[in-house]
Amino acid sequence: MYRGTTPTLYLELDTELDLSNLAEMWVTFKSPTVEITKTLSEVAFDSETNVITVILSQNETLQLFNGKADVQVRLRTNDDLAYATDILDVEIGRILKEGVI
């Protein structure tokens, strides 16, 4: 993804867990000094395919540094079981002109 854009990211959870009963989910992007977290109410989640759709705003991507950001999903089911994914790298591309278009 590039800074200053509005990317739509699709994160597929590779799990055998039944995630149809989620109470909460956090999708966190973190670069050296910035942390952006989207909650279950801010993302779309398909419990049949276990795909999370996350849309970031221009302001949010402008906060991230060129290079890489970490991304991790944490979730809690209605029966209070909590899980976390591995932390993955997302490539953050640079732009020449700063600011929101």
C-alpha positions as CSV (number, residue, x, y, z in Angstrom):
1,M,0.0,0.0,0.0
2,Y,1.1,3.6,-0.5
3,R,1.0,6.4,2.0
4,G,-1.8,8.9,1.3
5,T,-4.1,6.4,-0.4
6,T,-7.3,4.6,0.7
7,P,-6.3,0.9,0.4
8,T,-8.8,-2.0,0.9
9,L,-6.9,-4.8,2.5
10,Y,-8.2,-8.4,2.7
11,L,-6.8,-10.5,5.5
12,E,-7.6,-14.2,5.5
13,L,-7.5,-16.0,8.8
14,D,-6.2,-19.5,8.3
15,T,-7.9,-21.3,11.1
16,E,-10.3,-24.1,11.9
17,L,-11.9,-22.1,14.7
18,D,-15.6,-21.2,14.4
19,L,-15.5,-17.4,14.2
20,S,-19.2,-16.9,13.7
21,N,-19.5,-15.9,17.4
22,L,-17.1,-13.0,17.6
23,A,-17.5,-10.5,20.5
24,E,-14.6,-8.3,19.4
25,M,-11.8,-8.0,16.9
26,W,-8.8,-5.7,16.6
27,V,-6.8,-5.2,13.4
28,T,-3.7,-3.3,14.4
29,F,-1.2,-1.6,12.1
30,K,2.0,-0.4,13.7
31,S,5.0,1.5,12.5
32,P,7.8,2.9,14.7
33,T,5.7,5.7,16.3
34,V,2.2,5.1,15.1
35,E,-0.5,2.5,15.9
36,I,-3.8,2.3,14.0
37,T,-6.4,-0.2,15.3
38,K,-9.7,-1.0,13.6
39,T,-12.3,-2.7,15.7
40,L,-14.9,-5.3,14.6
41,S,-17.5,-2.5,14.0
42,E,-15.0,-0.8,11.7
43,V,-14.1,-3.7,9.4
44,A,-16.2,-6.2,7.4
45,F,-15.8,-9.9,8.5
46,D,-17.1,-12.9,6.5
47,S,-17.3,-15.7,9.0
48,E,-17.8,-18.3,6.2
49,T,-14.5,-17.5,4.5
50,N,-12.7,-16.0,7.5
51,V,-11.8,-12.9,5.5
52,I,-11.5,-9.5,7.1
53,T,-11.9,-6.4,4.8
54,V,-10.1,-3.3,6.2
55,I,-10.3,0.1,4.6
56,L,-7.7,2.7,5.6
57,S,-8.2,6.5,5.1
58,Q,-5.7,8.9,3.5
59,N,-5.1,10.3,7.0
60,E,-4.4,6.9,8.4
61,T,-1.9,5.8,5.7
62,L,-0.2,9.2,5.9
63,Q,0.6,8.5,9.5
64,L,2.6,5.3,8.5
65,F,6.3,5.5,7.7
66,N,7.8,4.4,4.3
67,G,9.1,0.9,4.4
68,K,7.1,-1.6,6.5
69,A,4.4,-1.7,9.1
70,D,3.4,-4.6,11.2
71,V,-0.2,-6.0,11.2
72,Q,-1.8,-8.3,13.7
73,V,-5.4,-9.5,14.3
74,R,-6.6,-10.2,17.8
75,L,-10.1,-11.4,18.5
76,R,-12.3,-12.6,21.3
77,T,-15.3,-14.9,21.0
78,N,-18.6,-14.6,22.9
79,D,-17.4,-17.4,25.3
80,D,-14.4,-15.2,26.2
81,L,-11.7,-17.1,24.4
82,A,-9.0,-14.8,23.0
83,Y,-6.7,-15.4,20.0
84,A,-4.0,-13.5,18.1
85,T,-2.5,-14.0,14.7
86,D,1.2,-14.0,13.8
87,I,2.6,-10.5,13.2
88,L,3.0,-9.9,9.4
89,D,4.8,-7.1,7.5
90,V,2.9,-4.8,5.1
91,E,5.0,-2.9,2.6
92,I,4.4,0.9,2.8
93,G,5.2,2.7,-0.4
94,R,6.5,6.3,-0.4
95,I,4.8,9.2,-2.2
96,L,6.3,12.4,-3.5
97,K,3.6,14.9,-2.4
98,E,2.5,14.8,1.2
99,G,-1.1,15.6,2.2
100,V,-4.7,14.5,1.6
101,I,-5.9,15.0,-1.9
